[in-house]
Short mmCIF file of C-alpha atoms in Angstrom, two decimals:
data_model
loop_
_atom_site.label_atom_id
_atom_site.label_comp_id
_atom_site.label_asym_id
_atom_site.label_seq_id
_atom_site.Cartn_x
_atom_site.Cartn_y
_atom_site.Cartn_z
CA UNK A 1 37.96 69.14 145.89
CA UNK A 2 40.08 71.91 146.69
CA UNK A 3 38.68 74.98 148.24
CA UNK A 4 40.06 78.77 148.50
CA UNK A 5 40.58 77.91 151.99
CA UNK A 6 42.93 75.02 151.13
CA UNK A 7 45.14 77.11 149.13
CA UNK A 8 45.42 79.57 151.77
CA UNK A 9 46.14 77.37 154.16
CA UNK A 10 49.19 76.22 152.31
CA UNK A 11 52.45 78.09 152.87
CA UNK A 12 53.31 80.81 150.33
CA UNK A 13 56.39 78.66 149.39
CA UNK A 14 54.77 75.84 148.65
CA UNK A 15 52.46 77.70 146.11
CA UNK A 16 55.35 78.89 144.44
CA UNK A 17 56.77 77.39 141.36
CA UNK A 18 60.34 76.43 141.75
CA UNK A 19 63.10 78.69 140.13
CA UNK A 20 64.38 77.59 136.98
CA UNK A 21 68.27 77.89 136.85
CA UNK A 22 69.76 81.33 135.58
CA UNK A 23 72.30 79.14 133.39
CA UNK A 24 76.35 79.25 133.97
CA UNK A 25 79.11 80.87 132.49
CA UNK A 26 82.36 79.15 133.15
CA UNK A 27 85.35 81.01 132.18
CA UNK A 28 89.15 79.86 131.82
CA UNK A 29 91.66 82.06 131.73
CA UNK A 30 95.24 82.02 130.80
CA UNK A 31 98.09 84.55 132.21
CA UNK A 32 101.32 85.24 130.72
CA UNK A 33 103.25 82.80 132.88
CA UNK A 34 100.86 80.02 131.60
CA UNK A 35 98.93 79.74 134.65
CA UNK A 36 95.23 78.85 134.35
CA UNK A 37 92.11 79.46 136.34
CA UNK A 38 88.64 79.08 135.94
CA UNK A 39 85.46 81.31 137.13
CA UNK A 40 81.98 80.10 137.37
CA UNK A 41 78.97 82.57 137.35
CA UNK A 42 75.34 81.72 137.25
CA UNK A 43 73.39 84.78 135.98
CA UNK A 44 75.26 87.91 137.62
CA UNK A 45 76.14 86.04 140.76
CA UNK A 46 79.88 84.49 141.05
CA UNK A 47 79.38 81.28 142.42
CA UNK A 48 83.19 80.29 141.98
CA UNK A 49 86.09 83.08 142.12
CA UNK A 50 89.02 82.69 140.16
CA UNK A 51 90.87 79.35 141.21
CA UNK A 52 93.88 77.81 139.36
CA UNK A 53 93.80 74.73 137.28
CA UNK A 54 96.56 72.44 135.89
CA UNK A 55 97.06 73.20 132.16
CA UNK A 56 96.59 69.21 131.95
CA UNK A 57 93.32 69.73 132.73
CA UNK A 58 92.60 72.50 130.39
CA UNK A 59 94.15 70.75 127.54
CA UNK A 60 91.64 67.55 128.75
CA UNK A 61 88.77 69.92 128.69
CA UNK A 62 89.52 71.52 125.43
CA UNK A 63 89.67 68.37 123.16
CA UNK A 64 86.76 66.80 124.61
CA UNK A 65 84.48 69.76 123.84
CA UNK A 66 85.27 70.69 120.26
CA UNK A 67 88.10 70.42 117.83
CA UNK A 68 87.88 74.21 117.66
CA UNK A 69 88.29 74.93 121.25
CA UNK A 70 91.46 72.53 121.20
CA UNK A 71 92.72 74.38 118.25
CA UNK A 72 92.20 77.49 120.27
CA UNK A 73 93.73 76.66 123.36
CA UNK A 74 96.32 74.69 122.17
CA UNK A 75 99.30 77.56 120.90
CA UNK A 76 98.46 78.93 124.74
CA UNK A 77 99.38 75.23 125.78
CA UNK A 78 102.72 75.18 123.51
CA UNK A 79 104.06 78.35 124.71
CA UNK A 80 103.52 77.13 128.47
CA UNK A 81 105.42 74.01 127.46
CA UNK A 82 108.14 76.10 126.00
CA UNK A 83 108.53 78.18 128.96
CA UNK A 84 109.06 75.51 131.26
CA UNK A 85 111.44 73.48 128.61
CA UNK A 86 113.37 76.91 128.98
CA UNK A 87 113.09 77.00 132.79
CA UNK A 88 113.97 73.29 132.91
CA UNK A 89 117.03 73.96 130.85
CA UNK A 90 118.06 76.76 133.02
CA UNK A 91 117.85 74.95 136.03
CA UNK A 92 119.73 71.86 134.91
CA UNK A 93 122.41 74.42 133.90
CA UNK A 94 122.64 76.05 137.36
CA UNK A 95 122.61 72.33 138.87
CA UNK A 96 125.37 71.37 136.54
CA UNK A 97 127.40 74.82 137.65
CA UNK A 98 126.78 73.95 141.23
CA UNK A 99 127.98 70.43 140.97
CA UNK A 100 130.92 71.64 139.06
CA UNK A 101 131.63 73.89 141.99
CA UNK A 102 131.13 71.26 144.60
CA UNK A 103 133.26 68.75 143.01
CA UNK A 104 135.83 71.60 142.66
CA UNK A 105 135.84 72.32 146.60
CA UNK A 106 135.70 68.42 147.33
CA UNK A 107 139.06 67.94 145.33
#
């Protein structure tokens, strides 16, 4: 049998109900350069500041979440792929030019 004295002897923390989680918001953001970041908040508290994540992880997550999510993210990923293709072509051209100049200097 519990008396009022027994409950008064328990610390206040032991009498309180555990706090229910407030839920979480996970936000993925893509910038103009095709770089992705993730941010996590619980209630009004930000528990993870924007943190870079690979585009491949975003693509994988989008596909596993829902077809509509994948459809919404795909154009952004394709634009990032195209930017990288253009960059690779530019670098290949620069490398070819540099190799040609080196060859001319060593003849």
